[in-house]
XYZ file of C-alpha atoms in Angstrom:
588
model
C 48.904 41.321 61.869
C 52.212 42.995 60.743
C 50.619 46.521 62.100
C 50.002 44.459 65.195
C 53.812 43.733 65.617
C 55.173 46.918 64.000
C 53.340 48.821 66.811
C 54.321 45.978 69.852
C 57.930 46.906 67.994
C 57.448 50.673 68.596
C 55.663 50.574 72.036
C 59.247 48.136 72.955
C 61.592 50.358 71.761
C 60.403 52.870 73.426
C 60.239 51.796 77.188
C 63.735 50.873 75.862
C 64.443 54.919 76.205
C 64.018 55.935 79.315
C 64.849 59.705 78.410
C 61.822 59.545 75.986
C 60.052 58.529 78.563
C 60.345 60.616 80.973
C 60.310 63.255 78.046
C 56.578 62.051 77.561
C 55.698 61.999 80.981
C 57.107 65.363 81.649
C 55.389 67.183 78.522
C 52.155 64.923 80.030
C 52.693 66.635 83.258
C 53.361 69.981 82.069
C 50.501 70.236 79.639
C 47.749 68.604 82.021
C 48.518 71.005 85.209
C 48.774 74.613 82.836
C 46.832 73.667 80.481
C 43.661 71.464 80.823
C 43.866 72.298 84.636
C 42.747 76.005 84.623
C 39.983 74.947 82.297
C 38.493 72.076 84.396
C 38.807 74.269 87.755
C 36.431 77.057 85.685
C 34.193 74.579 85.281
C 34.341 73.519 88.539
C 33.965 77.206 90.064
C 31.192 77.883 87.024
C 28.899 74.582 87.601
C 28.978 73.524 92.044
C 27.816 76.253 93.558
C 27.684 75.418 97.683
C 29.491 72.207 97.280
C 26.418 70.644 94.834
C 25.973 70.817 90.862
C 24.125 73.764 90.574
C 23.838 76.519 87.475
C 22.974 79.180 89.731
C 26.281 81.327 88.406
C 25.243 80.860 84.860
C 22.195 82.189 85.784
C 23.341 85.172 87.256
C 25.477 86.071 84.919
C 22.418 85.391 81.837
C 20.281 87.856 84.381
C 22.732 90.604 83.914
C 22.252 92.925 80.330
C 25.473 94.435 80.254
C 26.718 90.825 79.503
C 23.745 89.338 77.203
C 25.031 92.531 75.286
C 28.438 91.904 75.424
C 27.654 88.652 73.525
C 25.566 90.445 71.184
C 28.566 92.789 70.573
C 31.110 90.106 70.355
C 29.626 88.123 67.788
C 28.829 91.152 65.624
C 31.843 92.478 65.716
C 33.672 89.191 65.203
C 31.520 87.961 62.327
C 32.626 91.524 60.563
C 35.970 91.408 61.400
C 36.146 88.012 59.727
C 34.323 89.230 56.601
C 36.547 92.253 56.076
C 39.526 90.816 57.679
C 39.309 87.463 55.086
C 38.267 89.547 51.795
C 41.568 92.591 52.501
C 43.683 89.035 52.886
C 42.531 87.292 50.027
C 42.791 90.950 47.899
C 46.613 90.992 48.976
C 47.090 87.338 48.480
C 45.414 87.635 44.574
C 47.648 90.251 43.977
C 51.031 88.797 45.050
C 50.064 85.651 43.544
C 48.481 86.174 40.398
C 48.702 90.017 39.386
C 52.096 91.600 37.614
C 53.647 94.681 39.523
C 56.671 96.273 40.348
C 59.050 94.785 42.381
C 59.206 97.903 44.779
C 55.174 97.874 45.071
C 54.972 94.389 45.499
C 57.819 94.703 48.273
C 55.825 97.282 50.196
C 52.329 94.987 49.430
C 54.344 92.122 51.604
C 56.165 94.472 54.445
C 52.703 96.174 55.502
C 50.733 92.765 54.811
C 52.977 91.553 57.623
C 53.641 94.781 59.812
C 50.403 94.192 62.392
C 51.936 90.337 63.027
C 55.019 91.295 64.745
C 53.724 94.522 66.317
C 52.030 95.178 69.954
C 48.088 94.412 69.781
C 46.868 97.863 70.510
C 49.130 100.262 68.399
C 46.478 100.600 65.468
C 43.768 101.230 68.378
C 46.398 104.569 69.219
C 46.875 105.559 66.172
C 43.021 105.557 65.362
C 42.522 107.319 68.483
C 44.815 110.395 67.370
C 43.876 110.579 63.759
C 40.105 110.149 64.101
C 39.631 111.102 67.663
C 37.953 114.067 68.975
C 41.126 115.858 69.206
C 42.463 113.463 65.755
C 44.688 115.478 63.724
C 42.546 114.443 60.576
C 39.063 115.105 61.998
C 39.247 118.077 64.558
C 42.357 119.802 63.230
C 42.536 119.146 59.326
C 38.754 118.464 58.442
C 37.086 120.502 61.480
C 34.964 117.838 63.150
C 34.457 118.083 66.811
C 31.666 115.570 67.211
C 32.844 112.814 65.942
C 34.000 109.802 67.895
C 35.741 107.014 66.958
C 35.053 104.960 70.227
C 32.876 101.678 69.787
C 31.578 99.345 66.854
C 32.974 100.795 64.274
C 36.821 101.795 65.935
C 36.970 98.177 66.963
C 36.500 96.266 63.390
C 38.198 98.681 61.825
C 41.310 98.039 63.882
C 40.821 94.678 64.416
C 40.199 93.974 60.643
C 43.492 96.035 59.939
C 45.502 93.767 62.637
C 44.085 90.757 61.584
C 43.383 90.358 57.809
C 47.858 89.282 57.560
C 46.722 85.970 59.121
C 44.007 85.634 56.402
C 46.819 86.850 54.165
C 48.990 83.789 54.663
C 46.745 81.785 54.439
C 45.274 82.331 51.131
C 48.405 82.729 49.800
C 49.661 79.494 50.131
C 46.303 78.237 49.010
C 46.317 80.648 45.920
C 49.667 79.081 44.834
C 48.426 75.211 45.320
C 46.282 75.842 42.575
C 46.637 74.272 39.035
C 46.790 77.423 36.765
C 45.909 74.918 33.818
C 42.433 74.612 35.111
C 42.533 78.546 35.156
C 43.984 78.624 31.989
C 41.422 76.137 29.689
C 38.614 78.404 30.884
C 40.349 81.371 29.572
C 41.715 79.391 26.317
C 37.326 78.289 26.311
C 36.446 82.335 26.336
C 35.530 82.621 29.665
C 37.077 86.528 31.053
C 38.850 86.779 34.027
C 36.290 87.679 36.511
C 34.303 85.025 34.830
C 37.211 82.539 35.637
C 37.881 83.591 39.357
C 34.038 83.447 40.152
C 33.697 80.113 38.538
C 36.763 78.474 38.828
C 39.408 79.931 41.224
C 36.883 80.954 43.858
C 34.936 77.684 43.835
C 38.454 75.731 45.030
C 38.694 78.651 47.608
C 36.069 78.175 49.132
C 37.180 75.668 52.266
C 39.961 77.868 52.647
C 38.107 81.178 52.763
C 35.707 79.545 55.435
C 39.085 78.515 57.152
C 40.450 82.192 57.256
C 37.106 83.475 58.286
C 36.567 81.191 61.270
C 40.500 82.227 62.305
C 39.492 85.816 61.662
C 36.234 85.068 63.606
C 38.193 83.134 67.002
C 40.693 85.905 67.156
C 38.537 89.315 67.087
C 36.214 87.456 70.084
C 39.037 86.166 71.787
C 41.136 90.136 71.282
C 41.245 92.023 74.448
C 43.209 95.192 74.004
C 42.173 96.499 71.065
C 38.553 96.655 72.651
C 39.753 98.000 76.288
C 41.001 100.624 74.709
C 38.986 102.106 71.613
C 36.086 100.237 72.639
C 34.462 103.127 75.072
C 31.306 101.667 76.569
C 30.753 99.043 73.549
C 31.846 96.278 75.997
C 32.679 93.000 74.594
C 33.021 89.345 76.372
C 36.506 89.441 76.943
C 36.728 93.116 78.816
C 33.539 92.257 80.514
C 35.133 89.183 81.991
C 38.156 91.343 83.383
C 36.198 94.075 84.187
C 33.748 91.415 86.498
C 36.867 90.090 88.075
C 38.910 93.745 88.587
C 35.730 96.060 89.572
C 33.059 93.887 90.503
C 35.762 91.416 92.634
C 33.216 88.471 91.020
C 35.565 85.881 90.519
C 33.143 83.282 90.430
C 30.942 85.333 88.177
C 33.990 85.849 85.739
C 34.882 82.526 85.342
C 31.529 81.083 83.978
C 31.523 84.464 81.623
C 35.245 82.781 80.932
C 33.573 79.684 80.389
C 30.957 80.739 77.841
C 33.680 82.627 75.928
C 35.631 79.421 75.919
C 33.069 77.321 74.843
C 31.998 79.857 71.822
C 35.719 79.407 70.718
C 36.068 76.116 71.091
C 33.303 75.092 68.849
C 34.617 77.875 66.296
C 38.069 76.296 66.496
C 36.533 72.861 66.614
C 34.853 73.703 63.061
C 37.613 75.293 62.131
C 40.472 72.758 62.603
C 38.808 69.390 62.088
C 35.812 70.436 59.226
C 37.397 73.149 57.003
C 40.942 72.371 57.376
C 40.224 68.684 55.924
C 37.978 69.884 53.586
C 40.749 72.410 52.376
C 43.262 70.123 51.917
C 41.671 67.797 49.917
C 39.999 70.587 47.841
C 44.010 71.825 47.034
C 46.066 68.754 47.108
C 49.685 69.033 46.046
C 51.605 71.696 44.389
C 50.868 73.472 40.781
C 52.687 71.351 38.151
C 54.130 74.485 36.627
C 54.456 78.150 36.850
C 51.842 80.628 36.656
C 51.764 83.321 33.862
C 51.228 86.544 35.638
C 47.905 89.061 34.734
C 49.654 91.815 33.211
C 46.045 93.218 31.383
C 45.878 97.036 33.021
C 42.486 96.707 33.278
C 42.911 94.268 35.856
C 46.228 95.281 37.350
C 45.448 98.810 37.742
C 42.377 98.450 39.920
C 43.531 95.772 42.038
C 46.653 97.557 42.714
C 45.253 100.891 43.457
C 42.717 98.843 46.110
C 46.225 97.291 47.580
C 48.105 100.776 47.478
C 45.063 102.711 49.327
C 45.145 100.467 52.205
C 48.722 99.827 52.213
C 48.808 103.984 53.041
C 46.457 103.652 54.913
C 48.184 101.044 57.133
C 51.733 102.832 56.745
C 49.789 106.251 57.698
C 48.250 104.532 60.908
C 51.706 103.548 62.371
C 53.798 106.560 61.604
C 51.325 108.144 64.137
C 52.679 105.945 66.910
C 56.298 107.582 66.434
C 55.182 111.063 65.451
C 52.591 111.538 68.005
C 55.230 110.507 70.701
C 57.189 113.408 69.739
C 53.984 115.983 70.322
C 54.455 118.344 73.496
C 50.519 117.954 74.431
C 48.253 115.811 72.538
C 45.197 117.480 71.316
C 46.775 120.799 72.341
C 49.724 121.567 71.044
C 51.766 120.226 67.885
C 54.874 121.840 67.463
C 57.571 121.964 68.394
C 58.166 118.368 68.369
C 60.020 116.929 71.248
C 61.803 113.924 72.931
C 60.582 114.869 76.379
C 58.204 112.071 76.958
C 61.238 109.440 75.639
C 63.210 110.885 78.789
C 60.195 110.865 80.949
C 59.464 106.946 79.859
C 62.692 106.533 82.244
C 62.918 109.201 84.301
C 59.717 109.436 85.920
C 57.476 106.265 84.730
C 60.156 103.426 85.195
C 60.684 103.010 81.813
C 63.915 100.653 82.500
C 61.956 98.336 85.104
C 59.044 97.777 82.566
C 61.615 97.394 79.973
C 64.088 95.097 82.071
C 61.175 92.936 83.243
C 59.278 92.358 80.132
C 62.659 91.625 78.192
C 63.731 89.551 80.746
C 61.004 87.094 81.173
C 60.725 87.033 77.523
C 64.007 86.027 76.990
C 63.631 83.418 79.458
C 60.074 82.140 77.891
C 61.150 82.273 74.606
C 63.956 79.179 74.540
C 61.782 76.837 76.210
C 58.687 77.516 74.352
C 60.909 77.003 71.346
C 62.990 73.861 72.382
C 59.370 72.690 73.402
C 57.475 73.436 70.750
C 60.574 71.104 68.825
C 60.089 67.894 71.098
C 56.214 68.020 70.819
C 56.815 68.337 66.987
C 59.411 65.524 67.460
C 56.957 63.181 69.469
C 54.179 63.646 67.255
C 55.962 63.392 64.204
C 58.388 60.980 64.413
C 57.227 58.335 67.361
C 53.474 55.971 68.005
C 52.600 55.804 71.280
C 49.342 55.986 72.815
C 49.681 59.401 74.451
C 50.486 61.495 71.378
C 47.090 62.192 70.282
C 46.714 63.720 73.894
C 50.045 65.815 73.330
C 49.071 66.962 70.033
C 45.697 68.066 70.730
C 46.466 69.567 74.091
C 48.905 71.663 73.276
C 46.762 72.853 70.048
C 44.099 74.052 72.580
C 45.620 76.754 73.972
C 45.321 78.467 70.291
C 41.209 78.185 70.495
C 41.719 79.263 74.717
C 40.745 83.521 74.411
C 43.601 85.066 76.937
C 41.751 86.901 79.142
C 40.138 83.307 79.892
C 43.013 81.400 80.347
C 44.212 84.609 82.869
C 40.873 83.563 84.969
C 41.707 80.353 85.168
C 44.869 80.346 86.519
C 43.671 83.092 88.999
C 41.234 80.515 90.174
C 43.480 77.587 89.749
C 46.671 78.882 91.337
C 45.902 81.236 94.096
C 45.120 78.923 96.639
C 47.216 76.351 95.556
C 46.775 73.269 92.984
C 42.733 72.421 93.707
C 42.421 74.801 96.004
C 44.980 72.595 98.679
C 45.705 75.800 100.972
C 42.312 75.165 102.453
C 43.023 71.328 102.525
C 43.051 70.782 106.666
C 46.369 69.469 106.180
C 47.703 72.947 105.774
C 45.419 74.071 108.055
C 46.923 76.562 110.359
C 48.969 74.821 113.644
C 49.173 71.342 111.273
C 52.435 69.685 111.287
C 53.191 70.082 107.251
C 52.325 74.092 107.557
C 55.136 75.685 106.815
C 56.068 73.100 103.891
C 53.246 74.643 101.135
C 51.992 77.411 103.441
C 49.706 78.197 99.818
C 49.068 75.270 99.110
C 50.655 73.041 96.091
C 52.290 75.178 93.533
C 50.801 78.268 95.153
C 54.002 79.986 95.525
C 53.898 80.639 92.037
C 50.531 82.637 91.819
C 51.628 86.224 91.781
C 55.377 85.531 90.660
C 57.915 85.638 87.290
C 57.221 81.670 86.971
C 53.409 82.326 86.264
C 53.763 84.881 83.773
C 56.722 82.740 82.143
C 54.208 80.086 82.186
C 51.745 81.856 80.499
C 54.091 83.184 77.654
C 55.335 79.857 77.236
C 51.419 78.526 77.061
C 50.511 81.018 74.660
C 52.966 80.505 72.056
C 53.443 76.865 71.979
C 50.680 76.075 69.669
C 52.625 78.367 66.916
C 55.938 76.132 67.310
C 54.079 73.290 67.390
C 52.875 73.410 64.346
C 55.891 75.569 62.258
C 57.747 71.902 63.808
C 55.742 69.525 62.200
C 55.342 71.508 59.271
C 59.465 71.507 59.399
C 59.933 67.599 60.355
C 57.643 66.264 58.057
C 59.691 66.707 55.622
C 62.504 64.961 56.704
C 63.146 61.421 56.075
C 63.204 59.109 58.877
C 66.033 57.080 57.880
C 68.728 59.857 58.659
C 67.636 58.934 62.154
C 67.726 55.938 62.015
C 70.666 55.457 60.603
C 71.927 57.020 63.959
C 69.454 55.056 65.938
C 71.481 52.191 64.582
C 74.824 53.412 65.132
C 74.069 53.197 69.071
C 72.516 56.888 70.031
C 69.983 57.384 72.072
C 66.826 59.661 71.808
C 68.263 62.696 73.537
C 71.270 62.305 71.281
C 69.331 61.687 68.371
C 67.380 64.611 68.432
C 70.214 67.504 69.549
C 72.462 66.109 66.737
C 70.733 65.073 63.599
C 67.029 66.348 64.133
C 67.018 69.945 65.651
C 70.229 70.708 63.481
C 67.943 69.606 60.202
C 65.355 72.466 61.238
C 67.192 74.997 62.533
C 65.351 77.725 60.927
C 62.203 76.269 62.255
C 63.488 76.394 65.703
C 65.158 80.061 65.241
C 61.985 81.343 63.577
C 59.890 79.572 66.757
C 62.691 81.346 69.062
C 61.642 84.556 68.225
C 57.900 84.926 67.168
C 57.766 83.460 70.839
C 59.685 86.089 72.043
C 57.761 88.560 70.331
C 54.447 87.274 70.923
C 55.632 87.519 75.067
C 56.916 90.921 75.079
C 53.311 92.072 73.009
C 50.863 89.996 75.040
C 48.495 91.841 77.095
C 45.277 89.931 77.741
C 46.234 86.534 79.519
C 48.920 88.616 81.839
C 47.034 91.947 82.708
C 45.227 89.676 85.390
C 48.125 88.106 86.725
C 51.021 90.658 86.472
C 52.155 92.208 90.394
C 53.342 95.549 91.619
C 56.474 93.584 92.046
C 56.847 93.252 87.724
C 56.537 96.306 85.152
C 55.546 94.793 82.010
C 55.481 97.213 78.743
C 52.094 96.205 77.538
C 50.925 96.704 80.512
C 52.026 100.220 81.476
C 50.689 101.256 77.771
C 47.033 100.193 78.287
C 47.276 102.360 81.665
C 48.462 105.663 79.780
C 45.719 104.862 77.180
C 43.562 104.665 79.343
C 44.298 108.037 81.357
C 44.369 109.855 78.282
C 48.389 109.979 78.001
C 48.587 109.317 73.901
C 51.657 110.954 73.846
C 53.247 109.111 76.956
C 51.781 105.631 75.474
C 53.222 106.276 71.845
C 56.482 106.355 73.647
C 56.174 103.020 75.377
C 55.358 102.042 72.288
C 57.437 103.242 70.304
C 60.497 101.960 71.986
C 58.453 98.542 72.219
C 58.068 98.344 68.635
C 61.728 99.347 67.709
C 62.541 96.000 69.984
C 60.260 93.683 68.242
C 61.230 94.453 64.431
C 64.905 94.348 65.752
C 64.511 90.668 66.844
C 62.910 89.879 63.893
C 65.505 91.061 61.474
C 68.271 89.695 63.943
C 66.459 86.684 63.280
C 66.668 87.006 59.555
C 70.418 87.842 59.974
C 70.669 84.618 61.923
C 68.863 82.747 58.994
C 70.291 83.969 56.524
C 73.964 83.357 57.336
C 73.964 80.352 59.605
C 70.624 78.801 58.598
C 69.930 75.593 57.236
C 69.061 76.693 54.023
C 72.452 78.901 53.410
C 74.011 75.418 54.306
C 72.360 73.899 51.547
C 72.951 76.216 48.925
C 77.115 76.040 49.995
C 76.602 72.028 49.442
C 75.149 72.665 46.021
């Protein structure tokens, strides 16, 4: 009864706000036409075939072997990558957490444990490509090897474990410290040794979560795109046989049920994922630790684990020097020395460095903000209101995390360029009808093939990461500070600009720029949709890697990298003296 009338209450105050209202109904809106829209017009274009239900396109597409393989070589390689990926995370995250070391080696354990998350998706696949390539410094010129190649299954995990095992990182970490180190600590006081305790004690509770990171792990190698396009060779894998149907075969009805079996493989993973192991994590680690941990110090222990840790931390630090160095080379594969900035100058000179540049930064800088700012008022909605539509909101905007890029890129291909379901063939716009020249392409067709669709699409793409740094952030504030403004009189939009997004500013700075990071390094949901009219960085680096230019792409690259690590520690600059946590400690 009193739930009854607390949630007639909260359903009354808000049609009371109009501007969170219309807030709702806007996100609603947004969410349901570039979201759930390209999804439902793939399966549209994937099931009626001729106007009628038919699975003749699935059947086609089953008929073909170079795609039957590419499934074979998807999962294989993503079921690695998730091994190797979750046991380099959880090696890192043991370490930090439990093992003793220097302050310097545990500094350089968290920079390179974090290096491939704010870096373009393909440099490792470069820098593989000149160290163990055919003309690799390592192979042909210090070792002798001409045969070798480093194309295919094995250059693609490798990578792809080295870009991804951070995520798996975090991850564990966080679980690592939720865990009691009493329970640790009376097996050890009982006799039990330490690799007795972790494999009996520690590593039972981690379970959940090491299913978690290897599902994550799993989602994101089948969903990558450019690592594969470019060290893959002819190992094809769902996601460049999907743009390589739609580019060279001009199948775009083929492509988007090959889209639509990739989707559905994710969407199951990331169903598992979110609603099984998640759950099942959480209530395996519940709380925090109820007191500090006392650090393995035993060199028997320390000594192995951090020798593991400082082999692949060289070997990560090795892999993107290359990018720098092997943009200085005169000739790659030829000629070494001397070094040289030519191909800098050339990036501007004669490859329209500054329009790729200019273009990428630019609708970036324009996605980022509102990605943030929306990634806030989702947070806010689903945090701190009831309504009947939030589960919708929530969820929605979640999806695009599980949607593989090159996917989403089909469906807005097939969703967009002839206008909102299809409406430039609608008889309406029909040529010689009256409302012609009103949507000559139909509704919302203008946009196909402009800045708004790849703003869009960076804005699409990042949202799930704000979404859930902002609940993370606003569950922890207490609801009466807003409604103790609430009461003084202020409205929603009032409410939220002045007492909520002020309490997590960091959340919304941090949000500000790991969306403008992820935009300016995204590859696979815009390489179908970017114009001759835009240059976009990412872009223009797959080409040269592709042609063979190493030397030409390093410099793209280069330069692209330089701009990401500045944001980031522009960002920590920002935090650090006008966050909210500096504000604390001058109240203390």
């Amino acid at each position: 009864m009193a739930r009854g009338q607390g949630a007639a209450l909260d359903r009354k105050k808000l049609m009371a706000d109009p501007i969170m209202v219309g807030t709702i109904v806007v996100l609603i809106t947004f969410l349901t036409i570039f979201i759930l829209y390209p999804l439902a017009i793939l399966l549209v274009d994937s099931f009626v075939g001729d106007g009628s239900l038919s699975l003749s396109a699935f059947q086609r597409i089953f008929a073909m072997p170079t795609f039957t393989k590419a499934i074979t070589n998807t999962l294989k390689v993503g079921f690695l990558v998730g091994i190797l990926s979750t046991v380099v995370g959880l090696l890192f995250a043991y370490v930090e957490v439990y093992v003793k070391v220097g302050r310097v080696v545990g500094g350089l354990f968290k920079v390179v444990s974090m290096l491939p998350v704010v870096s373009p998706p393909f440099v490792l696949s470069l820098s593989m490509i000149m160290l163990f390539g055919k003309s690799g410094i390592i192979t042909r010129f210090l070792l002798g090897i001409k045969d070798n190649s480093v194309y295919g299954f094995w250059g693609i995990v490798v990578v792809q474990a080295l870009t991804f095992f951070p995520v798996c990182y975090m991850m564990l970490k966080g679980l690592l410290k939720n865990i009691d180190p009493s329970l640790e600590e009376a097996a050890r006081d009982m006799g039990a040794s330490r690799g007795k305790v972790f494999m009996t004690v520690t590593l039972p509770l981690l379970l959940p979560g090491l299913g978690n990171a290897f599902l994550v792990t799993f989602i994101e190698s089948i969903a990558d795109f450019a690592n594969p396009m470019i060290i893959g060779g002819s190992y094809d894998t769902l996601a460049t046989t999907i743009y390589l149907q739609i580019t060279g075969a001009y199948d775009k009805v083929g492509a988007a049920a090959m889209a639509v079996v990739l989707l559905a493989i994710t969407l199951v993973m990331f169903a598992v994922q979110k609603y099984y192991l998640e759950a099942k994590t959480a209530a395996t680690l519940t709380g925090k630790a109820s007191r500090g941990r006392m650090l393995i110090g035993e060199r028997r222990v320390t000594l192995p684990l951090t020798i593991l840790c400082a082999l692949a931390t060289i070997f990560v630090i090795m892999m993107y020097l290359c990018v720098p160095i092997g943009a200085l080379f005169p000739t790659w594969g030829y000629k070494f020395t001397p070094l040289t900035f030519k191909w800098f100058g050339q990036v501007f000179t004669r490859y329209k460095g500054f329009q790729a540049f200019r273009d990428s930064f630019v609708l970036s800088l324009i996605s980022a903000p509102i990605t943030a700012l929306l990634s806030m008022i989702i947070s806010y909605l689903v945090v701190k209101r009831k309504f009947k539509a939030k589960g919708f909101i929530e969820a929605v905007s979640m999806l695009a995390m599980a949607v593989p890029g090159t996917v989403l890129g089909v469906g807005y291909i097939r969703g967009f360029s002839g206008g909102l379901f299809h409406s430039s063939d609608w008889p309406l716009f029909a040529e010689g009808g009256a409302l012609h020249g009103v949507f000559p392409n139909g509704l919302l067709g203008g946009i196909y093939g402009s800045a708004a669709i790849l703003i869009i699409v960076f804005v699409v793409r990042s949202l799930p990461t704000g979404t859930r740094s902002g609940i993370s952030a606003l569950r922890q504030i207490d609801k009466s500070i807003e409604e103790s403004a609430y009461d003084m009189g202020a409205d929603s939009f009032k409410v939220f600009m002045t007492v909520t997004l002020p309490l997590i500013k960091d959340s919304f700075l941090s949000g500000l720029v790991t969306a403008f990071v992820r935009s300016i390094t995204a590859i696979s949901a815009i390489i179908l949709l970017v114009t001759p009219q835009f240059l976009l960085i990412t872009v223009q680096i797959n080409e040269f890697a592709e042609k063979g230019s190493y030397s030409l792409a390093c410099a793209f690259a280069t330069i692209l990298i330089i701009i990401t690590y500045g944001s980031v520690l522009l960002m920590n600059l920002v935090m650090k003296f006008f966050g909210t946590s500096r504000k604390l400690k001058e109240d203390e």
